Tab-separated table of C-alpha atoms in Angstrom:
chain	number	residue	atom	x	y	z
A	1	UNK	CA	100.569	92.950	85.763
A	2	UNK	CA	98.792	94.710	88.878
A	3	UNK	CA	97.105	97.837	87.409
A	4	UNK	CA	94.917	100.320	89.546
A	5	UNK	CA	93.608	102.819	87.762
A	6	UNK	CA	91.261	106.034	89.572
A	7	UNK	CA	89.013	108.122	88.348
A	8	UNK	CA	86.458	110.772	89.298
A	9	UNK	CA	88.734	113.772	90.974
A	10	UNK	CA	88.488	117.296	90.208
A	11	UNK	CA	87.437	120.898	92.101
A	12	UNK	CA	83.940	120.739	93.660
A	13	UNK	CA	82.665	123.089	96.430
A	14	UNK	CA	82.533	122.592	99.963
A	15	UNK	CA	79.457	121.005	101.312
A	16	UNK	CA	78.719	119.047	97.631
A	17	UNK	CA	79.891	115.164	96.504
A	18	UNK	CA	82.276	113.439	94.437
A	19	UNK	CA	82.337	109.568	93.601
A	20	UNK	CA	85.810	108.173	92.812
A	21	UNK	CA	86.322	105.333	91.088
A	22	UNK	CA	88.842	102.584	91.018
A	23	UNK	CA	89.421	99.735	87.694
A	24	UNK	CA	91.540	97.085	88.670
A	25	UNK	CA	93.324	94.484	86.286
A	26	UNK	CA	95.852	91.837	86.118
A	27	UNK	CA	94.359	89.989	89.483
A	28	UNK	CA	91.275	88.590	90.635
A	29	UNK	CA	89.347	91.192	92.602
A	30	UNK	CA	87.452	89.127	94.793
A	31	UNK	CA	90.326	87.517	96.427
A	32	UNK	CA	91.655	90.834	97.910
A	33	UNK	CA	90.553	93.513	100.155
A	34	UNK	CA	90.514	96.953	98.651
A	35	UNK	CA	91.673	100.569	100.396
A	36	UNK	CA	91.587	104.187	99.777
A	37	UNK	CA	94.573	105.917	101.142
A	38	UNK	CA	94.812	110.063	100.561
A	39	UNK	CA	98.210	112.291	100.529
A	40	UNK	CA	97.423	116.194	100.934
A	41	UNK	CA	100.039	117.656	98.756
A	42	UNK	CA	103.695	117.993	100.579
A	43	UNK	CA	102.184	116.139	103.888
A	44	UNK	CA	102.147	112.337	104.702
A	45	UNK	CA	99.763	109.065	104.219
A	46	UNK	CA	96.652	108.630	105.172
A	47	UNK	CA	94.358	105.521	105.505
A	48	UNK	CA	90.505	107.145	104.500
A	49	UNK	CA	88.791	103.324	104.627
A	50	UNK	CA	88.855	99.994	103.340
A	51	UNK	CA	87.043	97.100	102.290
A	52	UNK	CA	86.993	93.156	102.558
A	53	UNK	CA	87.391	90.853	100.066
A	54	UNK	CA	83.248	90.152	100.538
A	55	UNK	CA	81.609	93.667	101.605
A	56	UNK	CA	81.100	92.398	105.172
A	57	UNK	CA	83.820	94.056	106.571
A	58	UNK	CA	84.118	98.134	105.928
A	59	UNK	CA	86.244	100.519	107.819
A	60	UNK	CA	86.465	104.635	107.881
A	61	UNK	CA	89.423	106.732	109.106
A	62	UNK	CA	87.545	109.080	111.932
A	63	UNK	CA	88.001	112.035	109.603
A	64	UNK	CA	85.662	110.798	107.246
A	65	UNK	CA	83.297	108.219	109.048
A	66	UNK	CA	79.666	109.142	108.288
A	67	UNK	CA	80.445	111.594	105.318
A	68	UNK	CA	82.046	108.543	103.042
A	69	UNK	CA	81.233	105.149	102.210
A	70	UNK	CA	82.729	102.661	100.426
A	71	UNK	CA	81.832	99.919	98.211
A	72	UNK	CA	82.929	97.615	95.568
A	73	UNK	CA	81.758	95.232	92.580
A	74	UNK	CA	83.615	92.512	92.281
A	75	UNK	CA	82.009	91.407	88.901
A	76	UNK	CA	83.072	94.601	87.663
A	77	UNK	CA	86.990	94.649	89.203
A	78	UNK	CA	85.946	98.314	90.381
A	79	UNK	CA	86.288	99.826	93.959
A	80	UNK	CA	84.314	103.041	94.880
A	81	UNK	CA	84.272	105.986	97.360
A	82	UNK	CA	81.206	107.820	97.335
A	83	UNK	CA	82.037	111.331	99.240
A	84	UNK	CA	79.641	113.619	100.549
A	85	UNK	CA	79.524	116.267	102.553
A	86	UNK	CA	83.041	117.300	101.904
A	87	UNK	CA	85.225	119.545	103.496
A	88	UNK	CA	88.313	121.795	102.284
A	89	UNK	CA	90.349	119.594	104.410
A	90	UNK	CA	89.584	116.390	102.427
A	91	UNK	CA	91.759	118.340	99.430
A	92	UNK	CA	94.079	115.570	98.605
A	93	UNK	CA	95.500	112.929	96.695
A	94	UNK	CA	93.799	109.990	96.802
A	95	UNK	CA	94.929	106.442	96.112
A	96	UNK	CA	93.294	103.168	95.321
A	97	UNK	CA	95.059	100.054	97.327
A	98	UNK	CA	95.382	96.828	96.871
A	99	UNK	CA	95.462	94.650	100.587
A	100	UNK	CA	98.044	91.673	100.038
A	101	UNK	CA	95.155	89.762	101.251
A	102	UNK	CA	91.242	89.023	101.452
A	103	UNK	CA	90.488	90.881	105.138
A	104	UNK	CA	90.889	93.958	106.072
A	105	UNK	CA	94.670	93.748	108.202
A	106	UNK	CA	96.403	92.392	105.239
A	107	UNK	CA	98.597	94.988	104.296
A	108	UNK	CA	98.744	97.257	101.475
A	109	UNK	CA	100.838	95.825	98.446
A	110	UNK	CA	99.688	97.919	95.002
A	111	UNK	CA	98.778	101.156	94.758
A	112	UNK	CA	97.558	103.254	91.621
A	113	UNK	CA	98.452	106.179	90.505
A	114	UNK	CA	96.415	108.778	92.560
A	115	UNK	CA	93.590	111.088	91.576
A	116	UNK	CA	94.006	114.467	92.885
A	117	UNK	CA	90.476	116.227	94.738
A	118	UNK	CA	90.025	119.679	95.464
A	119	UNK	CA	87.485	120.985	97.456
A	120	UNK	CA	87.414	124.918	97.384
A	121	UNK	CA	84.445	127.637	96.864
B	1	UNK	CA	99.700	113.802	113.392
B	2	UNK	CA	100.545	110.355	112.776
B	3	UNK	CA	100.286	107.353	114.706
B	4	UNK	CA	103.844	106.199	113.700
B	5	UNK	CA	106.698	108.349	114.566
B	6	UNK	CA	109.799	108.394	111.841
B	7	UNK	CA	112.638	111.201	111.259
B	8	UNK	CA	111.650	113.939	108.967
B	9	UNK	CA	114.742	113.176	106.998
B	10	UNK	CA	118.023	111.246	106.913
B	11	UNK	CA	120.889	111.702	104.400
B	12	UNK	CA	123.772	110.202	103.456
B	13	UNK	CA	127.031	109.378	100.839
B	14	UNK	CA	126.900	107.016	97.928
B	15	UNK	CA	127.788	103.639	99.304
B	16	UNK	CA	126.905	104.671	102.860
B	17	UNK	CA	124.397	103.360	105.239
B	18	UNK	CA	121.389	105.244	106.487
B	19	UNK	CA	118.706	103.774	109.214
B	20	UNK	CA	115.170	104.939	109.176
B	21	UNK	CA	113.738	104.318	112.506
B	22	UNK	CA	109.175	103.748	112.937
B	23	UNK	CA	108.105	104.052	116.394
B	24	UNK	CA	104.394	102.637	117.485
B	25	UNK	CA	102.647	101.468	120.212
B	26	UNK	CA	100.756	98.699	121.769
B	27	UNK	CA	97.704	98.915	119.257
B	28	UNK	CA	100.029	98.436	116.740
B	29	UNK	CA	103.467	97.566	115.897
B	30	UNK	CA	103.913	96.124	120.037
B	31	UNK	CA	100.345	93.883	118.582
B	32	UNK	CA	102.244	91.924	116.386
B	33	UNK	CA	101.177	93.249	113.361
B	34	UNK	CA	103.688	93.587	110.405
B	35	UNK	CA	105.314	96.535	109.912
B	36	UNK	CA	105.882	97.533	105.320
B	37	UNK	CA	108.001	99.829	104.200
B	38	UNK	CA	106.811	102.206	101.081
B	39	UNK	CA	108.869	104.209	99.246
B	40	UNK	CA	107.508	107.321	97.535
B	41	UNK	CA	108.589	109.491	95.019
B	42	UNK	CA	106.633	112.484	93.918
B	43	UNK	CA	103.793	111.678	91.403
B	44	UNK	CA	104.586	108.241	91.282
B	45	UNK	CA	102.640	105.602	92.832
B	46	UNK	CA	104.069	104.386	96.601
B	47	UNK	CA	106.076	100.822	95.636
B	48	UNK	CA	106.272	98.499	98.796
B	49	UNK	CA	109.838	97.624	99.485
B	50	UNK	CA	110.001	95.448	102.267
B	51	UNK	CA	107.206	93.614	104.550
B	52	UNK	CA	107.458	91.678	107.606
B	53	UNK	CA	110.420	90.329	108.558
B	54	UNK	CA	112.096	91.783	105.299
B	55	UNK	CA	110.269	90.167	102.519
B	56	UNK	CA	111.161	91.899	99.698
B	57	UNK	CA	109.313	92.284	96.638
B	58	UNK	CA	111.120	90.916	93.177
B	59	UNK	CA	113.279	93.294	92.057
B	60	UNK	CA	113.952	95.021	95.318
B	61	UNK	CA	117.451	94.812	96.199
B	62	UNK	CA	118.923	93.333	99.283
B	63	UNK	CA	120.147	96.266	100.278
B	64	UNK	CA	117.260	97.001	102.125
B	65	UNK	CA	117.090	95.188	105.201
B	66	UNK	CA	114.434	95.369	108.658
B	67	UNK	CA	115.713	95.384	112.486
B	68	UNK	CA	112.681	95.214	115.114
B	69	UNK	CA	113.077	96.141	118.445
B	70	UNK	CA	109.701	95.960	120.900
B	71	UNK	CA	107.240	98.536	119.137
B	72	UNK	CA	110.129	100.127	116.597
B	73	UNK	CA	111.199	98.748	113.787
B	74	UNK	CA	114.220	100.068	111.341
B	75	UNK	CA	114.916	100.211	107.718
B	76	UNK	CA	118.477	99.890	107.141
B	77	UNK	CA	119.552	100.830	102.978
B	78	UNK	CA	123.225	99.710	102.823
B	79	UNK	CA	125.270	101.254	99.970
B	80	UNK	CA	123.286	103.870	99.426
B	81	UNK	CA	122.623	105.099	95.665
B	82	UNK	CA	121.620	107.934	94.044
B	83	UNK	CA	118.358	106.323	92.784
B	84	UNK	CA	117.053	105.450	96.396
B	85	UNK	CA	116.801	109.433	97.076
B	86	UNK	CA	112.738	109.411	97.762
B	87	UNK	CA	110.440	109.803	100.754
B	88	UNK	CA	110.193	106.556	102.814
B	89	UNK	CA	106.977	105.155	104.614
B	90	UNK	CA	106.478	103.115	107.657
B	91	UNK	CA	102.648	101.123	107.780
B	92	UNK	CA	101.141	98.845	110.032
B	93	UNK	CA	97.782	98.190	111.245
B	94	UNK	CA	95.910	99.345	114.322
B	95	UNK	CA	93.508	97.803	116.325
B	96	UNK	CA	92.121	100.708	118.062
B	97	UNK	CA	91.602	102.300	115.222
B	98	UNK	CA	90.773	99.642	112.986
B	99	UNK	CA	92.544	100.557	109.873
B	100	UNK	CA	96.452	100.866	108.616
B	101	UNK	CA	98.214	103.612	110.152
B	102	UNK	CA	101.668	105.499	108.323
B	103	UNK	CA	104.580	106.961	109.839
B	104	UNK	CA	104.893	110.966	108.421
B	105	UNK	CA	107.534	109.745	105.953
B	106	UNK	CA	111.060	110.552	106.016
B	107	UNK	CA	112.871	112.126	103.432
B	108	UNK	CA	116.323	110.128	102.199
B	109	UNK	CA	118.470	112.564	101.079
B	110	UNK	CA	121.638	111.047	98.892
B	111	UNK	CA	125.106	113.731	99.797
């Protein structure tokens, strides 16, 4: 069974940094390229950036590119979104995602559970 | 805003069939790239529900069916139950922007 599992929300302040953390199981990591995806409470989907299968191919949502990077470890089945800089706006939901393939276009199939950041003073 | 356009919200009767209509452009759903449907209910994980040219997931019913029309695409649910009351996602990919882009979800809403 597909299991994503985050880790690594909570309040921080406005201008400070949060690393999230994502443990997959029940699939071989390598073979699939990995996603964050964040919901502010009551308001839609949003794609925040995503990974390939192999680290060569990384890709940020315009809302967060230069302030957030992602990264993974394969050897580990983890995914990870190091956020800095952040902004009351980036208050949200956020979900690890599972492409449906190795490269980045492959669409999203599994998705965990959601670990909920606030950013506030 | 988002880059695909859905209805806020649809509703129906039991056993009645609603349409839930994703509008792109040329970057995305008019590129060829598949269109998924998601659906949502609150704090619960998004489940995919249909992919492509309606490729369902096990377990999904065949009530839920895709129409594609240049850069919109449709989810039909046919006999509509009680337990398919949830908020419903459009996705595709973009190449502009180089990453997946959702419709704003629309809300099913069972009479």
């Amino acid at each position: 069974e597909v299991q994503l599992v985050e880790s690594g929300g909570g309040l921080q302040q406005p201008g400070r940094s949060l690393r999230l953390s994502c443990a997959a199981s029940g699939f071989i990591l390598e073979d699939f390229a990995m996603h964050w995806v964040r919901q502010v409470p009551g308001q839609g989907l949003e794609w925040v950036s995503g990974i390939s299968w192999n680290n060569d191919d990384l890709g940020y949502a315009d809302s967060v590119k230069g302030r957030f990077t992602v990264s993974r470890d394969n050897a580990k089945n983890s995914l990870y979104l190091e956020m800095n800089s952040l902004r009351v706006v980036d208050t949200a939901i956020y979900y690890c995602v599972r492409g449906s393939g190795p490269h980045r276009p492959a669409h999203p199939d599994y998705w965990g559970q959601g670990t909920l950041v606030t950013v506030s003073s | 805003q988002s880059v695909l356009t859905q209805p806020p919200s649809v509703s129906g009767a039991p056993g009645q069939t609603v349409t839930i209509s994703c509008t792109g452009t040329s970057s995305n759903i008019g590129a060829h790239f598949d269109v998924q449907w998601f659906q949502h209910l609150p704090g619960s994980a998004p489940k995919l529900i249909v992919s492509g040219d309606s490729d369902r997931p096990s377990g999904v019913p065949d009530r839920f069916s895709v129409s594609k029309s240049g850069t919109s695409v449709s989810l039909a649910i046919a006999g509509l139950q009680a337990e398919d009351e949830a908020d419903y996602y459009c996705q595709s990919y973009d190449t502009t922007l180089s990453g997946f882009v959702f419709g704003a979800g629309t809300k099913v809403t069972v009479l």
